[in-house]
CSV table of C-alpha atoms in Angstrom, one decimal:
chain,number,residue,atom,x,y,z
A,158,MET,CA,-2.6,19.1,-1.7
A,159,THR,CA,-6.5,17.5,-2.6
A,160,VAL,CA,-7.6,15.9,1.1
A,161,PRO,CA,-9.2,12.6,-0.2
A,162,ALA,CA,-12.9,11.8,1.0
A,163,ASN,CA,-12.7,7.7,0.6
A,164,VAL,CA,-10.6,4.7,0.4
A,165,VAL,CA,-10.7,5.2,-3.8
A,166,GLU,CA,-9.6,8.7,-4.2
A,167,LEU,CA,-6.9,8.2,-1.5
A,168,CYS,CA,-5.7,5.0,-3.6
A,169,ASN,CA,-5.6,7.2,-6.6
A,170,LEU,CA,-3.6,9.9,-5.1
A,171,ILE,CA,-0.8,7.7,-3.7
A,172,GLU,CA,-0.7,6.3,-7.7
A,173,ASP,CA,-0.6,9.5,-9.3
A,174,THR,CA,2.5,10.9,-6.9
A,175,THR,CA,5.4,12.1,-8.6
A,176,ASP,CA,8.1,11.7,-6.0
A,177,GLU,CA,8.6,11.0,-2.6
A,178,ALA,CA,7.6,13.7,-0.2
A,179,ALA,CA,4.3,13.5,-2.4
A,180,LEU,CA,3.8,9.9,-1.4
A,181,VAL,CA,4.0,10.6,2.2
A,182,GLN,CA,2.0,13.6,2.3
A,183,ALA,CA,-0.5,11.6,0.5
A,184,ALA,CA,-0.1,8.2,2.8
A,185,ARG,CA,-1.0,10.7,5.8
A,186,GLY,CA,-5.0,11.0,4.4
A,187,ALA,CA,-5.6,7.5,5.7
A,188,ARG,CA,-5.7,8.4,9.5
A,189,ARG,CA,-9.0,10.8,8.7
A,190,ILE,CA,-10.5,8.0,6.5
A,191,VAL,CA,-9.5,5.3,9.3
A,192,ALA,CA,-10.9,7.3,11.9
A,193,GLU,CA,-14.3,8.0,9.6
A,194,ALA,CA,-14.5,4.4,8.6
A,195,GLN,CA,-14.6,3.3,11.8
A,196,ARG,CA,-17.2,5.5,13.2
A,197,ASP,CA,-19.3,4.9,10.4
A,198,GLY,CA,-19.5,1.0,11.3
A,199,MET,CA,-18.1,-0.4,8.3
A,200,PRO,CA,-17.6,-3.8,9.1
A,201,ALA,CA,-14.2,-5.3,10.3
A,202,THR,CA,-13.4,-7.3,7.1
A,203,LYS,CA,-14.2,-4.4,4.8
A,204,LEU,CA,-12.2,-2.0,7.0
A,205,ALA,CA,-9.4,-4.2,6.5
A,206,GLU,CA,-9.6,-4.8,2.7
A,207,SER,CA,-9.7,-1.3,2.2
A,208,TRP,CA,-6.6,-0.7,4.5
A,209,SER,CA,-4.5,-3.5,2.4
A,210,THR,CA,-5.3,-1.6,-1.0
A,211,VAL,CA,-4.1,1.7,0.4
A,212,VAL,CA,-1.0,-0.7,1.5
A,213,ARG,CA,-0.5,-2.0,-1.7
A,214,SER,CA,-0.8,1.3,-3.4
A,215,ALA,CA,1.8,2.8,-1.2
A,216,VAL,CA,4.0,-0.2,-1.8
A,217,ALA,CA,3.9,-0.2,-5.9
A,218,SER,CA,4.2,4.0,-5.5
A,219,ALA,CA,7.2,3.5,-3.5
A,220,ALA,CA,8.9,0.7,-5.1
A,221,ARG,CA,8.5,3.0,-8.2
A,222,PHE,CA,10.7,5.7,-6.9
A,223,GLY,CA,13.5,3.6,-4.8
A,224,ILE,CA,14.0,1.0,-8.1
A,225,PRO,CA,16.0,2.8,-10.8
A,226,PRO,CA,13.9,2.9,-14.3
A,227,SER,CA,17.5,1.0,-15.7
A,228,SER,CA,16.5,-1.8,-13.6
A,229,ALA,CA,14.4,-4.1,-16.0
A,230,GLY,CA,12.6,-7.0,-15.2
A,231,TRP,CA,11.8,-6.9,-11.4
A,232,SER,CA,8.7,-7.9,-10.0
A,233,TRP,CA,7.7,-6.8,-6.3
A,234,TYR,CA,5.0,-8.8,-4.0
A,235,VAL,CA,3.6,-8.6,-0.6
A,236,SER,CA,2.9,-11.3,1.2
A,237,GLY,CA,0.7,-12.3,4.6
A,238,SER,CA,-2.3,-9.9,5.9
A,239,THR,CA,-1.6,-7.2,3.2
A,240,ALA,CA,-1.7,-9.8,0.3
A,241,ARG,CA,-4.9,-11.3,1.5
A,242,ASN,CA,-6.7,-8.2,2.4
A,243,GLU,CA,-6.8,-8.8,5.9
A,244,ALA,CA,-4.3,-5.6,7.1
A,245,LEU,CA,-4.9,-3.6,9.8
A,246,PRO,CA,-3.5,0.1,10.7
A,247,GLY,CA,-0.2,-0.8,12.2
A,248,SER,CA,0.6,-4.3,10.9
A,249,ASP,CA,3.7,-4.5,8.8
A,250,VAL,CA,4.5,-5.1,5.6
A,251,GLU,CA,6.4,-8.2,4.0
A,252,SER,CA,7.9,-8.1,0.7
A,253,ILE,CA,9.5,-10.1,-1.9
A,254,LEU,CA,11.3,-8.9,-5.1
A,255,VAL,CA,11.7,-11.6,-8.3
A,256,LEU,CA,14.4,-10.4,-10.7
A,257,ASP,CA,13.8,-11.8,-14.4
A,258,ASP,CA,17.5,-11.7,-15.5
A,259,PRO,CA,19.5,-14.7,-13.5
A,260,ARG,CA,23.1,-12.5,-13.8
A,261,ALA,CA,20.9,-9.6,-12.0
A,262,ASP,CA,22.8,-7.5,-9.3
A,263,LEU,CA,21.4,-8.7,-5.8
A,264,ARG,CA,23.3,-6.8,-3.8
A,265,ALA,CA,22.2,-3.3,-5.6
A,266,ALA,CA,18.5,-5.0,-6.2
A,267,MET,CA,18.6,-5.6,-2.0
A,268,ASP,CA,20.0,-1.7,-1.7
A,269,SER,CA,16.9,-0.4,-3.8
A,270,ALA,CA,14.7,-2.5,-2.0
A,271,GLY,CA,15.8,-0.9,1.2
A,272,TYR,CA,15.4,2.6,-0.2
A,273,VAL,CA,11.5,1.3,-0.8
A,274,HIS,CA,10.9,0.5,3.1
A,275,SER,CA,12.5,3.3,3.8
A,276,VAL,CA,10.0,5.2,2.1
A,277,LEU,CA,7.1,3.1,3.4
A,278,ASP,CA,8.8,3.9,7.1
A,279,ARG,CA,7.9,7.5,6.1
A,280,CYS,CA,4.3,6.7,5.1
A,281,GLY,CA,4.1,5.0,8.2
A,282,LEU,CA,4.0,1.6,7.1
A,283,ARG,CA,7.1,-0.6,8.9
A,284,GLY,CA,8.5,-3.7,7.2
A,285,ASP,CA,8.2,-6.7,8.9
A,286,ASP,CA,9.4,-7.0,12.3
A,287,LYS,CA,10.7,-10.8,11.3
A,288,GLY,CA,12.5,-9.6,8.5
A,289,ALA,CA,10.7,-10.9,5.5
A,290,VAL,CA,11.3,-8.1,3.1
A,291,ALA,CA,13.0,-8.1,-0.2
A,292,SER,CA,16.4,-5.9,1.3
A,293,ARG,CA,17.4,-9.2,2.8
A,294,ALA,CA,18.9,-12.4,0.1
A,295,ARG,CA,16.2,-15.0,1.0
A,296,PHE,CA,13.5,-12.3,0.0
A,297,CYS,CA,15.5,-10.8,-3.3
A,298,ARG,CA,16.3,-13.6,-5.6
A,299,THR,CA,16.0,-14.1,-9.5
A,300,ALA,CA,12.8,-15.9,-11.1
A,301,VAL,CA,15.0,-19.0,-11.8
A,302,GLN,CA,16.3,-19.1,-8.2
A,303,TRP,CA,12.9,-18.7,-6.3
A,304,THR,CA,11.9,-21.6,-9.2
A,305,GLU,CA,14.3,-23.5,-7.7
A,306,GLY,CA,13.6,-22.7,-3.6
A,307,ILE,CA,9.9,-23.7,-4.4
A,308,ASP,CA,11.2,-27.1,-5.3
A,309,ALA,CA,13.7,-27.8,-2.6
A,310,TRP,CA,11.1,-26.3,0.2
A,311,THR,CA,8.6,-28.4,-1.2
A,312,ASN,CA,10.2,-31.3,-1.6
A,313,ASP,CA,11.8,-30.9,1.9
A,314,PRO,CA,9.7,-29.2,4.1
A,315,GLN,CA,12.2,-29.3,7.0
A,316,LEU,CA,14.9,-27.9,5.1
A,317,ASP,CA,16.1,-23.9,4.8
A,318,ARG,CA,12.7,-23.2,6.8
A,319,GLY,CA,10.9,-24.4,4.2
A,320,VAL,CA,7.4,-24.6,5.5
A,321,VAL,CA,7.5,-20.8,6.8
A,322,MET,CA,8.7,-19.9,2.6
A,323,SER,CA,6.2,-22.1,1.4
A,324,GLY,CA,3.6,-20.0,3.5
A,325,LEU,CA,5.2,-16.8,2.4
A,326,LEU,CA,4.8,-18.0,-1.3
A,327,ALA,CA,1.3,-18.9,-1.1
A,328,ASP,CA,0.2,-15.5,0.3
A,329,ALA,CA,2.1,-13.7,-2.5
A,330,ARG,CA,0.6,-10.9,-4.1
A,331,SER,CA,2.3,-8.7,-7.0
A,332,VAL,CA,1.8,-4.9,-7.0
A,333,THR,CA,3.7,-3.9,-9.9
A,334,GLY,CA,1.9,-6.3,-12.4
A,335,ASP,CA,-1.2,-8.6,-12.8
A,336,SER,CA,0.4,-11.9,-12.7
A,337,ASP,CA,1.3,-13.6,-9.4
A,338,ALA,CA,3.5,-16.1,-10.4
A,339,LEU,CA,4.8,-17.0,-7.3
A,340,ARG,CA,1.7,-17.9,-5.7
A,341,HIS,CA,0.9,-20.2,-8.6
A,342,SER,CA,4.1,-21.9,-9.3
A,343,LEU,CA,3.8,-23.0,-5.4
A,344,ALA,CA,0.1,-24.0,-5.8
A,345,GLU,CA,0.9,-25.9,-8.7
A,346,VAL,CA,3.9,-27.9,-7.4
A,347,ILE,CA,3.3,-28.4,-3.7
A,348,LYS,CA,-0.1,-30.1,-4.3
A,349,THR,CA,1.8,-33.1,-5.3
A,350,ARG,CA,3.8,-33.1,-2.2
A,351,GLU,CA,2.4,-34.4,0.2
A,352,ARG,CA,5.2,-34.4,3.1
A,353,ALA,CA,5.0,-30.3,2.3
A,354,LEU,CA,1.0,-30.7,3.0
A,355,ALA,CA,1.2,-32.6,6.0
A,356,ALA,CA,4.2,-30.3,7.4
A,357,MET,CA,2.0,-27.3,7.0
A,358,LEU,CA,-0.8,-28.9,8.6
A,359,SER,CA,1.4,-29.4,11.3
A,360,ASP,CA,2.5,-26.3,11.8
A,361,SER,CA,-0.5,-24.6,11.5
A,362,LEU,CA,-1.7,-26.9,14.4
A,363,PHE,CA,0.8,-25.9,16.9
A,364,VAL,CA,-0.3,-23.7,19.7
A,365,ARG,CA,1.8,-20.9,20.0
A,366,ALA,CA,-0.5,-18.8,22.0
A,367,ALA,CA,-3.7,-19.2,23.7
A,368,LEU,CA,-7.2,-17.9,24.9
A,369,PRO,CA,-6.9,-18.3,28.9
A,370,SER,CA,-9.9,-20.0,30.5
A,371,ARG,CA,-11.6,-18.6,33.4
A,372,LEU,CA,-9.7,-21.6,35.7
A,373,ARG,CA,-6.6,-20.4,34.5
A,374,LEU,CA,-7.1,-16.6,34.9
A,375,PHE,CA,-8.0,-17.2,38.2
A,376,ALA,CA,-5.0,-19.5,39.2
A,377,THR,CA,-2.5,-17.0,37.8
A,378,ARG,CA,-4.3,-13.3,37.4
A,379,ASP,CA,-2.7,-13.3,33.8
A,380,ASP,CA,-5.4,-11.9,31.5
A,381,VAL,CA,-3.2,-10.4,28.6
A,382,VAL,CA,-3.8,-11.9,25.5
A,383,ASP,CA,-2.4,-11.5,22.0
A,384,LEU,CA,-5.3,-11.5,19.7
A,385,LYS,CA,-3.1,-12.0,16.5
A,386,ALA,CA,-1.3,-15.1,17.6
A,387,ALA,CA,-4.4,-16.6,19.9
A,388,ALA,CA,-6.9,-16.5,17.1
A,389,ILE,CA,-6.2,-15.0,14.1
A,390,GLU,CA,-2.9,-17.1,13.2
A,391,PRO,CA,-4.2,-20.4,13.6
A,392,VAL,CA,-7.4,-19.9,11.8
A,393,VAL,CA,-5.6,-18.0,8.5
A,394,SER,CA,-3.2,-20.8,9.1
A,395,ILE,CA,-5.6,-23.8,8.7
A,396,ALA,CA,-7.4,-21.5,5.8
A,397,ARG,CA,-4.3,-21.8,3.7
A,398,TRP,CA,-3.1,-25.4,4.2
A,399,ALA,CA,-6.8,-26.4,3.3
A,400,ALA,CA,-7.0,-24.1,0.5
A,401,LEU,CA,-3.5,-25.1,-0.7
A,402,SER,CA,-4.7,-29.1,-0.3
A,403,SER,CA,-8.3,-28.6,-1.9
A,404,GLY,CA,-6.4,-26.6,-5.1
A,405,SER,CA,-8.5,-23.5,-4.2
A,406,PRO,CA,-6.4,-19.9,-5.5
A,407,THR,CA,-7.8,-17.6,-3.5
A,408,LEU,CA,-6.1,-15.3,-0.9
A,409,ALA,CA,-8.2,-14.3,1.4
A,410,THR,CA,-9.0,-16.4,4.3
A,411,LEU,CA,-12.8,-16.4,4.3
A,412,ASP,CA,-12.5,-17.2,0.8
A,413,ARG,CA,-10.0,-20.0,1.4
A,414,LEU,CA,-12.6,-21.7,4.3
A,415,ARG,CA,-15.4,-21.1,1.4
A,416,ASP,CA,-13.9,-22.9,-1.0
A,417,ALA,CA,-12.8,-25.7,0.8
A,418,SER,CA,-15.6,-26.3,2.9
A,419,GLY,CA,-17.2,-29.5,2.3
A,420,THR,CA,-13.9,-31.7,1.1
A,421,LYS,CA,-11.8,-34.6,3.0
A,422,PHE,CA,-9.6,-31.4,4.2
A,423,LEU,CA,-12.4,-29.5,6.2
A,424,SER,CA,-15.7,-30.3,6.9
A,425,THR,CA,-18.9,-28.0,6.2
A,426,ASP,CA,-19.3,-27.4,9.7
A,427,ASP,CA,-16.0,-27.1,11.0
A,428,ALA,CA,-15.0,-24.4,8.0
A,429,GLN,CA,-18.4,-22.5,9.4
A,430,VAL,CA,-17.3,-22.4,12.8
A,431,LEU,CA,-13.7,-21.1,11.5
A,432,ARG,CA,-15.7,-18.3,9.3
A,433,GLU,CA,-17.3,-17.2,12.6
A,434,CYS,CA,-14.3,-17.3,15.2
A,435,TYR,CA,-12.2,-15.6,12.3
A,436,SER,CA,-14.9,-12.7,12.0
A,437,ILE,CA,-15.1,-12.1,15.6
A,438,SER,CA,-11.7,-12.2,16.3
A,439,THR,CA,-11.1,-9.6,13.4
A,440,ARG,CA,-13.5,-7.2,14.8
A,441,MET,CA,-12.1,-7.2,17.7
A,442,ARG,CA,-8.4,-6.9,16.6
A,443,TRP,CA,-9.8,-4.6,14.4
A,444,HIS,CA,-11.4,-1.7,17.1
A,445,HIS,CA,-8.7,-2.3,19.3
A,446,ARG,CA,-5.9,-1.7,16.7
A,447,ALA,CA,-7.2,1.3,15.1
A,448,ARG,CA,-7.8,3.1,18.2
A,449,LEU,CA,-4.0,2.4,19.6
A,450,TRP,CA,-3.2,3.7,15.8
A,451,LEU,CA,-4.9,6.8,16.2
A,452,ASP,CA,-4.1,7.5,19.7
A,453,ALA,CA,-0.3,6.7,19.4
A,454,GLY,CA,1.0,7.2,15.7
A,455,PRO,CA,1.2,4.8,12.9
A,456,ASN,CA,4.6,4.1,13.9
A,457,ASP,CA,4.0,3.8,17.6
A,458,SER,CA,5.9,0.6,19.2
A,459,ARG,CA,2.5,0.7,21.3
A,460,VAL,CA,0.3,-0.4,18.2
A,461,THR,CA,0.2,-4.1,19.8
A,462,ASP,CA,-2.4,-6.9,19.5
A,463,GLU,CA,-2.5,-7.2,23.5
A,464,VAL,CA,-5.5,-6.7,24.9
A,465,THR,CA,-6.6,-7.6,28.5
A,466,LEU,CA,-9.4,-9.0,29.0
A,467,SER,CA,-10.4,-7.7,32.3
A,468,ASP,CA,-10.7,-4.5,30.4
A,469,LEU,CA,-13.0,-6.2,27.5
A,470,PRO,CA,-16.9,-5.9,27.6
A,471,PRO,CA,-18.3,-9.0,29.1
A,472,GLN,CA,-20.0,-10.2,25.8
A,473,ASP,CA,-16.7,-9.6,24.4
A,474,ARG,CA,-14.8,-11.8,27.0
A,475,ALA,CA,-17.8,-14.6,26.7
A,476,LEU,CA,-16.6,-14.5,22.4
A,477,LEU,CA,-13.2,-14.8,23.0
A,478,ARG,CA,-13.4,-17.9,25.1
A,479,GLY,CA,-16.1,-19.3,22.7
A,480,VAL,CA,-12.9,-18.6,19.7
A,481,GLY,CA,-10.8,-20.1,21.9
A,482,ARG,CA,-12.7,-23.3,22.4
A,483,GLU,CA,-13.9,-23.9,18.8
A,484,ILE,CA,-10.3,-23.5,17.5
A,485,SER,CA,-9.0,-26.3,20.2
A,486,GLY,CA,-11.8,-28.6,19.1
A,487,ILE,CA,-11.1,-28.0,15.5
A,488,ARG,CA,-7.1,-28.4,16.1
A,489,ARG,CA,-7.9,-31.8,17.8
A,490,LYS,CA,-10.3,-33.1,15.5
A,491,LEU,CA,-7.5,-32.2,12.0
A,492,ALA,CA,-4.6,-33.4,14.3
A,493,TYR,CA,-6.7,-36.6,14.8
A,494,LEU,CA,-7.6,-37.1,11.3
A,495,ALA,CA,-4.0,-36.6,10.2
A,496,SER,CA,-2.5,-39.2,11.8
A,497,THR,CA,-5.0,-41.5,10.4
A,498,SER,CA,-3.8,-40.4,6.6
A,499,THR,CA,-7.3,-39.3,6.2
A,500,PHE,CA,-5.8,-36.3,4.2
A,501,THR,CA,-3.4,-38.3,1.5
A,502,GLY,CA,-5.6,-41.2,0.9
A,503,ARG,CA,-3.2,-44.0,2.5
């Protein structure tokens, strides 16, 4: 097999594969390209975009092999970082299956989706560890069922994990066609559902992890931080909410922040600060994950987002603390504005 020289060649090679074995072999070319791209100093956001493109190509090919040709009328979507062009080596794959026929055999479709993910596992691309994969009934539905779900989740966001499902669909991107009907349907409905947008904002302001201050480090001696949970996810979720609220159709976090900048939902200054926080955190996270991925292997459980602050260079520790302060400040500001009904105009 020809050894790919760059991301474009690798994607073409993946897309031209005719069976699973060839796909698995082609996917192995990603390791050398990741190593060379990092060595050449490519910006982290560009690296993530390239990696996401490779993953989507692999998912599309795996879907071709795993879903029988007789299963007419289906669309395979990815969500999360892979859809937003923000995936990193070792990132998991969130998937969604849409069946056009309202009488489709969902059990058979889920079995096919499970097979697709088994092929991706062999490529070193594991499914979402929280279970957001098309082999589960929640993420494998007919088009009619997805439409009904969108209406229910946005009408009562506390019902049936409505906020989570809305966020998943807000990031959905088709890998088997040009139509992104799921994302557009969600965006069209949610813009008139103030409760759903308010619930999405509330969820984005909930602190699940934080970057410890120097005082806390001194008191607890605990300096292990999850970069994704503490620095990436808060910005991603705020950007998603702001984009949906302002009517932006974009997917990438930096683009969403740009589009929402200067609106009543996000000031120009706050949007720029969040863009800088995201870029800094992505750079650190990319180098951390890529090193582990290249050393330990694509499916190794040691490829995590946890970093020990004391192991970082002093300038990176200072940058991360600054990121933490800025995100906390913007969260407090948004929480105050939400309490005054600024975003709904009431």
